[in-house]
Amino acid sequence: MIDLKLTEDLSNAFGPSGFEEDVVRTIYRHCSSEFALQHDAMHNIYMQFQGHENIGAGADRKKPVIMLDAHTDECGFMVQAIRENGLLSLIMLGGFHITSLPAHSVLIRNRDGEMVRGIITSKPVHFLNDKQKAEPLDIEGLFIDIGACSKQEAIEEFGMYVGAPAVPEVTFSYMEKQGLCFGKAFDNRMGCLSIVETMRALKGEAEQLAVDVVGAFAAQEEVGTRGATVTASVCSPDLAIVFEGSPADDPYVAAGLVQGGLRRGTQIRCMDRSYISNPAFIKYAKELADAKGIRYQETVRRGGSTNAGKISLSGHAIPVLVLGIPARYVHSHYNFSALEDMEATVSLAAEVIRGLNEERIRHILRQDIV
């Protein structure tokens, strides 16, 4: 059963790229009594079964290691300058489509750690001529309005400063009748949830597993998959499963071409711009899903990327399985995800780990091809 309170708290947490400490605190608050946790100066978090800590220099590794990855950061903003009229210039942390931004509210964390509400500017139609209505938007023409009327007021009364982080202002809710989650940052707090729930599903089986399991919550994915460079180095895994809040495509493409639809199960990603999957790992996952009755959808992405790109190129080349929870309207303020897709993702990940043995691992690592 998915922990909806954890889902809510992860979604609501303030965590743009480089400012993920609220997400760190949320994971510690919910999980420190169950698992061994540690974190680093970049806000990466490492989760292990208690009594099975085996990462870092000098670790005594008796089994292969499988790393469960998800990134903690969300798309957000940073204050680039404070204008004389009190408006805040902004830059994006991550890839918003600019047309989704005007007239939406944000929360800015001021110099005292307080949350200040702002509105991304949108010039009223009354002040636009036909030519201006047709002009494309540019981030340098958008600002955050916090209600200040001068630079001095913005600084002294609102506590604004250059470099202040901001995120969309959205509150999580769950529609029980429909089994739908609504909120922000499902890319990739849904992945963070999946690490926790997968490790909870396996917690009583650690001794019987053929692998040691490490959860690695990576920072700064949205600005260049930076945290995964560190976590892959620290964990030095033999295999990895990457969890993503993947962009749902069912509102946009013909029914027969949907590869990331709500209520269609977990998304097994074969390829994106950052990596090509390990065919043996995917074949194994699909066979398990078919045998266990776990719904899934296969996906080939023309664009996009995940931490799998960095992880797969680390060490001696790491086979990575990417499992996605379809989320509508990622990289915008508001998202939908289906509870049944979350459950399918966790179920498949747990079954994949349970089914690993020495022969299967050798096959996935391609050690048996000669």
Coordinates of C-alpha atoms in Angstrom, one line a residue:
M1 CA 0.0 0.0 0.0
I2 CA 1.4 3.4 -1.0
D3 CA 2.1 5.7 1.9
L4 CA 0.0 8.7 0.8
K5 CA 1.2 10.9 3.7
L6 CA 4.8 10.4 2.5
T7 CA 3.6 11.1 -1.1
E8 CA 2.0 14.3 0.1
D9 CA 4.9 15.5 2.1
L10 CA 7.4 14.8 -0.7
S11 CA 5.3 16.7 -3.3
N12 CA 4.8 19.7 -1.0
A13 CA 8.4 19.9 0.0
F14 CA 10.4 22.9 -1.2
G15 CA 13.3 21.6 -3.3
P16 CA 14.4 23.4 -6.5
S17 CA 17.8 22.3 -7.9
G18 CA 20.6 23.1 -5.4
F19 CA 18.1 23.8 -2.5
E20 CA 16.8 20.2 -1.7
E21 CA 17.3 20.3 2.1
D22 CA 13.5 20.3 2.8
V23 CA 13.3 17.0 0.8
V24 CA 16.2 15.7 2.8
R25 CA 14.4 16.5 6.0
T26 CA 11.2 14.9 4.8
I27 CA 12.9 11.6 4.0
Y28 CA 14.7 11.6 7.3
R29 CA 11.5 12.4 9.2
H30 CA 9.6 9.5 7.5
C31 CA 12.4 6.9 7.2
S32 CA 15.1 7.4 9.8
S33 CA 13.5 4.8 12.2
E34 CA 13.3 2.2 9.5
F35 CA 16.6 2.6 7.5
A36 CA 20.2 3.6 7.9
L37 CA 20.4 7.1 6.3
Q38 CA 23.3 9.4 5.5
H39 CA 23.6 12.5 3.3
D40 CA 26.4 14.6 1.8
A41 CA 27.1 18.3 1.2
M42 CA 25.3 18.2 -2.1
H43 CA 22.0 17.0 -0.5
N44 CA 22.4 13.5 -1.9
I45 CA 20.9 10.9 0.4
Y46 CA 21.9 7.2 0.9
M47 CA 19.4 4.7 2.3
Q48 CA 20.3 1.2 3.4
F49 CA 18.8 -1.6 5.4
Q50 CA 20.0 -1.3 9.0
G51 CA 22.9 -3.6 9.6
H52 CA 23.7 -3.8 5.9
E53 CA 25.6 -0.6 5.4
N54 CA 28.2 -1.2 2.8
I55 CA 28.9 1.9 0.7
G56 CA 31.8 4.2 0.7
A57 CA 35.5 3.7 1.1
G58 CA 36.5 0.5 2.9
A59 CA 33.1 -1.1 2.7
D60 CA 33.0 -4.9 3.1
R61 CA 31.0 -6.0 0.2
K62 CA 29.9 -9.7 0.2
K63 CA 27.2 -9.3 -2.5
P64 CA 26.7 -7.3 -5.7
V65 CA 25.1 -3.9 -5.1
I66 CA 21.9 -2.7 -6.8
M67 CA 21.4 1.0 -6.5
L68 CA 17.8 2.5 -6.5
D69 CA 18.0 6.0 -7.9
A70 CA 15.6 9.0 -8.0
H71 CA 16.3 12.7 -8.0
T72 CA 15.1 14.9 -5.2
D73 CA 15.1 18.3 -7.0
E74 CA 12.2 19.9 -8.8
C75 CA 12.1 22.5 -11.5
G76 CA 12.1 26.0 -10.0
F77 CA 13.5 29.5 -10.2
M78 CA 16.2 31.7 -8.8
V79 CA 16.1 35.5 -8.3
Q80 CA 18.5 37.0 -10.8
A81 CA 18.1 40.7 -9.9
I82 CA 15.8 43.0 -8.0
R83 CA 14.4 45.8 -10.1
E84 CA 13.9 49.4 -8.9
N85 CA 10.1 48.9 -9.1
G86 CA 10.2 45.9 -6.8
L87 CA 9.8 43.2 -9.4
L88 CA 12.2 40.2 -9.3
S89 CA 14.0 39.1 -12.5
L90 CA 14.3 35.3 -12.6
I91 CA 16.0 32.5 -14.2
M92 CA 14.8 28.9 -14.5
L93 CA 16.3 26.0 -12.6
G94 CA 15.3 23.2 -15.0
G95 CA 13.2 23.2 -18.1
F96 CA 9.9 24.8 -17.8
H97 CA 8.1 25.7 -21.1
I98 CA 7.8 29.4 -20.8
T99 CA 4.1 29.6 -21.9
S100 CA 3.1 27.7 -18.8
L101 CA 4.5 30.3 -16.4
P102 CA 2.7 33.7 -16.6
A103 CA 0.0 34.5 -14.0
H104 CA 1.0 31.4 -11.8
S105 CA 2.0 31.8 -8.2
V106 CA 5.3 30.8 -6.7
L107 CA 6.9 30.6 -3.3
I108 CA 10.2 32.3 -2.7
R109 CA 12.4 31.5 0.3
N110 CA 13.7 34.8 1.6
R111 CA 16.9 35.4 3.5
D112 CA 15.2 34.5 6.8
G113 CA 13.9 31.2 5.5
E114 CA 10.3 32.4 5.3
M115 CA 8.1 31.6 2.3
V116 CA 6.9 34.7 0.4
R117 CA 4.2 34.3 -2.2
G118 CA 4.7 35.9 -5.6
I119 CA 3.0 35.9 -9.0
I120 CA 4.8 35.5 -12.3
T121 CA 3.9 38.6 -14.2
S122 CA 1.4 38.5 -17.1
K123 CA 0.5 41.8 -18.8
P124 CA -3.3 42.2 -18.9
V125 CA -4.9 41.9 -22.3
H126 CA -6.1 45.5 -21.9
F127 CA -2.5 46.7 -22.3
L128 CA -1.6 44.6 -25.3
N129 CA -2.0 45.5 -29.0
D130 CA -2.4 42.8 -31.7
K131 CA 1.3 42.7 -32.4
Q132 CA 2.2 42.3 -28.8
K133 CA -0.3 39.5 -28.4
A134 CA 1.5 37.6 -31.1
E135 CA 5.0 38.1 -29.8
P136 CA 6.7 35.0 -28.3
L137 CA 7.4 35.1 -24.6
D138 CA 11.0 35.4 -23.2
I139 CA 12.1 34.6 -19.7
E140 CA 13.8 38.0 -19.5
G141 CA 10.4 39.6 -20.0
L142 CA 8.9 37.7 -17.1
F143 CA 9.2 38.8 -13.5
I144 CA 8.0 37.7 -10.1
D145 CA 5.7 40.2 -8.4
I146 CA 5.7 39.9 -4.6
G147 CA 3.5 43.0 -4.1
A148 CA 6.5 45.3 -3.4
C149 CA 6.5 48.8 -5.0
S150 CA 10.3 49.4 -4.8
K151 CA 13.6 47.6 -4.6
Q152 CA 14.1 48.9 -1.1
E153 CA 10.8 47.5 0.0
A154 CA 11.5 44.1 -1.6
I155 CA 14.8 43.8 0.2
E156 CA 13.9 45.3 3.6
E157 CA 10.2 44.3 4.0
F158 CA 10.1 41.0 2.1
G159 CA 13.6 39.8 2.7
M160 CA 14.5 39.3 -1.0
Y161 CA 18.0 38.8 -2.2
V162 CA 19.8 37.9 -5.4
G163 CA 20.0 34.1 -5.5
A164 CA 16.8 33.4 -3.6
P165 CA 15.2 30.2 -4.7
A166 CA 11.5 29.7 -5.7
V167 CA 9.1 26.9 -6.7
P168 CA 5.6 26.7 -8.0
E169 CA 3.0 27.1 -5.2
V170 CA 0.8 24.0 -5.3
T171 CA -0.7 21.9 -2.5
F172 CA -1.0 18.1 -2.9
S173 CA -4.3 16.3 -2.8
Y174 CA -5.5 12.8 -3.3
M175 CA -8.8 11.9 -5.1
E176 CA -9.7 8.6 -3.5
K177 CA -12.6 7.8 -5.7
Q178 CA -10.5 8.2 -8.8
G179 CA -7.3 7.0 -7.3
L180 CA -5.5 10.1 -8.6
C181 CA -2.8 12.2 -7.0
F182 CA -2.7 15.9 -7.8
G183 CA 0.3 18.1 -6.9
K184 CA 3.6 19.5 -8.0
A185 CA 7.1 18.0 -8.5
F186 CA 5.9 14.5 -9.4
D187 CA 9.1 14.6 -11.5
N188 CA 10.6 13.2 -9.4
R189 CA 9.2 13.0 -5.9
M190 CA 7.3 10.0 -7.3
G191 CA 10.6 8.4 -7.9
C192 CA 11.7 9.2 -4.3
L193 CA 8.6 7.6 -3.1
S194 CA 9.3 4.5 -5.2
I195 CA 12.8 4.0 -3.5
V196 CA 11.2 4.1 -0.1
E197 CA 8.3 1.8 -0.9
T198 CA 10.5 -0.7 -2.7
M199 CA 12.9 -0.9 0.2
R200 CA 10.0 -1.2 2.6
A201 CA 8.7 -4.1 0.5
L202 CA 12.1 -5.9 0.8
K203 CA 13.0 -4.9 4.3
G204 CA 12.3 -8.3 5.9
E205 CA 14.1 -10.2 3.1
A206 CA 17.6 -8.5 3.1
E207 CA 19.4 -11.7 4.2
Q208 CA 17.8 -13.8 1.5
L209 CA 18.5 -11.4 -1.4
A210 CA 21.3 -12.0 -3.8
V211 CA 22.2 -8.3 -3.8
D212 CA 22.6 -5.5 -1.3
V213 CA 20.2 -2.7 -1.9
V214 CA 21.1 1.0 -1.7
G215 CA 18.7 3.8 -2.2
A216 CA 20.4 6.9 -3.7
F217 CA 18.4 10.1 -3.7
A218 CA 20.3 12.4 -6.1
A219 CA 20.3 16.2 -6.1
Q220 CA 20.4 18.5 -9.1
E221 CA 19.1 16.3 -11.8
E222 CA 17.2 19.0 -13.6
V223 CA 20.3 21.1 -14.2
G224 CA 22.5 18.4 -15.7
T225 CA 22.1 15.1 -13.8
R226 CA 24.8 16.3 -11.5
G227 CA 24.0 14.4 -8.3
A228 CA 24.0 11.0 -9.9
T229 CA 27.6 11.5 -10.8
V230 CA 28.4 11.6 -7.1
T231 CA 26.0 8.9 -6.0
A232 CA 27.2 6.4 -8.6
S233 CA 30.7 7.0 -7.5
V234 CA 29.9 6.6 -3.8
C235 CA 27.7 3.5 -4.2
S236 CA 29.8 1.9 -7.0
P237 CA 26.8 -0.3 -8.0
D238 CA 26.8 -3.4 -10.1
L239 CA 23.2 -2.8 -11.3
A240 CA 20.8 0.1 -10.9
I241 CA 17.1 0.8 -11.2
V242 CA 16.2 4.4 -11.9
F243 CA 12.8 5.7 -10.9
E244 CA 11.3 8.6 -12.8
G245 CA 8.1 10.7 -12.8
S246 CA 7.9 10.4 -16.6
P247 CA 6.0 12.8 -18.8
A248 CA 2.6 11.2 -19.7
D249 CA 1.8 11.4 -23.4
D250 CA -1.8 10.1 -23.5
P251 CA -3.3 13.6 -23.8
Y252 CA -1.3 14.3 -27.0
V253 CA -0.9 11.2 -29.2
A254 CA -3.2 8.8 -30.9
A255 CA -4.4 6.0 -28.6
G256 CA -2.4 3.3 -30.4
L257 CA 0.8 5.2 -29.9
V258 CA 0.6 6.0 -26.2
Q259 CA 3.7 5.0 -24.3
G260 CA 3.2 6.9 -21.1
G261 CA -0.5 6.8 -20.2
L262 CA -2.2 7.1 -16.9
R263 CA -3.6 3.8 -15.5
R264 CA -1.5 1.7 -17.9
G265 CA 1.1 0.6 -15.5
T266 CA 4.7 1.3 -15.0
Q267 CA 6.7 2.6 -17.9
I268 CA 9.8 0.6 -18.9
R269 CA 12.0 2.9 -20.8
C270 CA 14.1 1.4 -23.7
M271 CA 15.8 4.6 -24.8
D272 CA 16.0 8.3 -24.4
R273 CA 18.5 11.0 -25.3
S274 CA 20.9 10.0 -22.5
Y275 CA 21.1 6.2 -22.7
I276 CA 20.2 3.0 -24.4
S277 CA 18.9 0.3 -22.1
N278 CA 20.4 -3.0 -21.3
P279 CA 18.3 -5.5 -23.4
A280 CA 18.8 -8.4 -21.0
F281 CA 17.7 -6.3 -18.0
I282 CA 14.5 -5.2 -19.9
K283 CA 13.8 -8.7 -21.1
Y284 CA 14.0 -10.0 -17.5
A285 CA 11.8 -7.2 -16.2
K286 CA 9.1 -7.8 -18.8
E287 CA 9.1 -11.6 -18.2
L288 CA 8.7 -11.0 -14.5
A289 CA 5.9 -8.5 -15.1
D290 CA 4.1 -10.9 -17.4
A291 CA 4.4 -13.7 -14.9
K292 CA 3.3 -11.6 -11.9
G293 CA 0.5 -9.8 -13.7
I294 CA 2.1 -6.4 -13.3
R295 CA 1.0 -3.9 -15.9
Y296 CA 3.7 -2.1 -17.9
Q297 CA 4.2 0.0 -21.0
E298 CA 7.3 0.0 -23.2
T299 CA 8.7 3.4 -24.1
V300 CA 11.2 4.8 -26.6
R301 CA 11.8 8.5 -26.1
R302 CA 13.0 10.8 -28.8
G303 CA 14.1 13.4 -26.2
G304 CA 14.5 13.7 -22.5
S305 CA 17.0 12.1 -20.2
T306 CA 17.3 10.6 -16.7
N307 CA 20.1 9.8 -14.2
A308 CA 20.5 6.6 -16.1
G309 CA 22.7 8.4 -18.6
K310 CA 25.3 9.2 -15.9
I311 CA 24.9 6.0 -13.9
S312 CA 25.2 3.7 -17.0
L313 CA 28.6 5.4 -17.8
S314 CA 30.1 5.1 -14.3
G315 CA 32.5 2.4 -13.1
H316 CA 32.8 -0.5 -15.5
A317 CA 29.4 0.4 -17.2
I318 CA 26.3 -0.2 -15.1
P319 CA 23.2 -1.9 -16.5
V320 CA 20.2 0.3 -15.7
L321 CA 16.5 -0.4 -15.7
V322 CA 14.4 2.8 -15.9
L323 CA 10.9 2.5 -14.5
G324 CA 8.6 5.5 -14.8
I325 CA 5.4 6.6 -13.1
P326 CA 3.5 8.5 -15.8
A327 CA 2.7 12.0 -14.7
R328 CA 0.7 14.5 -16.7
Y329 CA 2.1 18.0 -17.2
V330 CA 5.6 17.5 -15.6
H331 CA 7.8 20.6 -15.7
S332 CA 4.8 22.7 -15.0
H333 CA 3.0 23.8 -11.9
Y334 CA 0.4 21.0 -11.7
N335 CA 0.6 17.2 -12.1
F336 CA -1.6 14.1 -12.1
S337 CA -0.5 10.6 -11.4
A338 CA -2.5 7.4 -10.8
L339 CA -2.1 5.3 -7.6
E340 CA -2.2 2.1 -9.6
D341 CA 0.8 3.1 -11.7
M342 CA 2.7 3.9 -8.6
E343 CA 1.9 0.5 -7.1
A344 CA 2.9 -1.3 -10.4
T345 CA 6.3 0.5 -10.4
V346 CA 7.1 -0.5 -6.8
S347 CA 5.8 -4.1 -7.3
L348 CA 7.9 -4.6 -10.4
A349 CA 11.1 -3.2 -8.9
A350 CA 10.7 -5.4 -5.8
E351 CA 10.1 -8.5 -7.9
V352 CA 13.1 -7.7 -10.1
I353 CA 15.3 -7.5 -7.0
R354 CA 13.8 -10.7 -5.4
G355 CA 14.4 -12.7 -8.6
L356 CA 18.1 -11.8 -9.1
N357 CA 20.6 -14.6 -8.6
E358 CA 24.2 -15.2 -9.6
E359 CA 23.3 -16.5 -13.1
R360 CA 20.8 -13.7 -13.8
I361 CA 23.3 -11.1 -12.8
R362 CA 26.0 -12.6 -15.0
H363 CA 23.6 -12.5 -17.9
I364 CA 22.6 -8.9 -17.3
L365 CA 26.3 -8.0 -17.0
R366 CA 26.9 -9.8 -20.3
Q367 CA 29.6 -12.0 -18.7
D368 CA 28.2 -15.1 -20.4
I369 CA 28.3 -14.0 -24.0
V370 CA 31.7 -15.7 -24.6

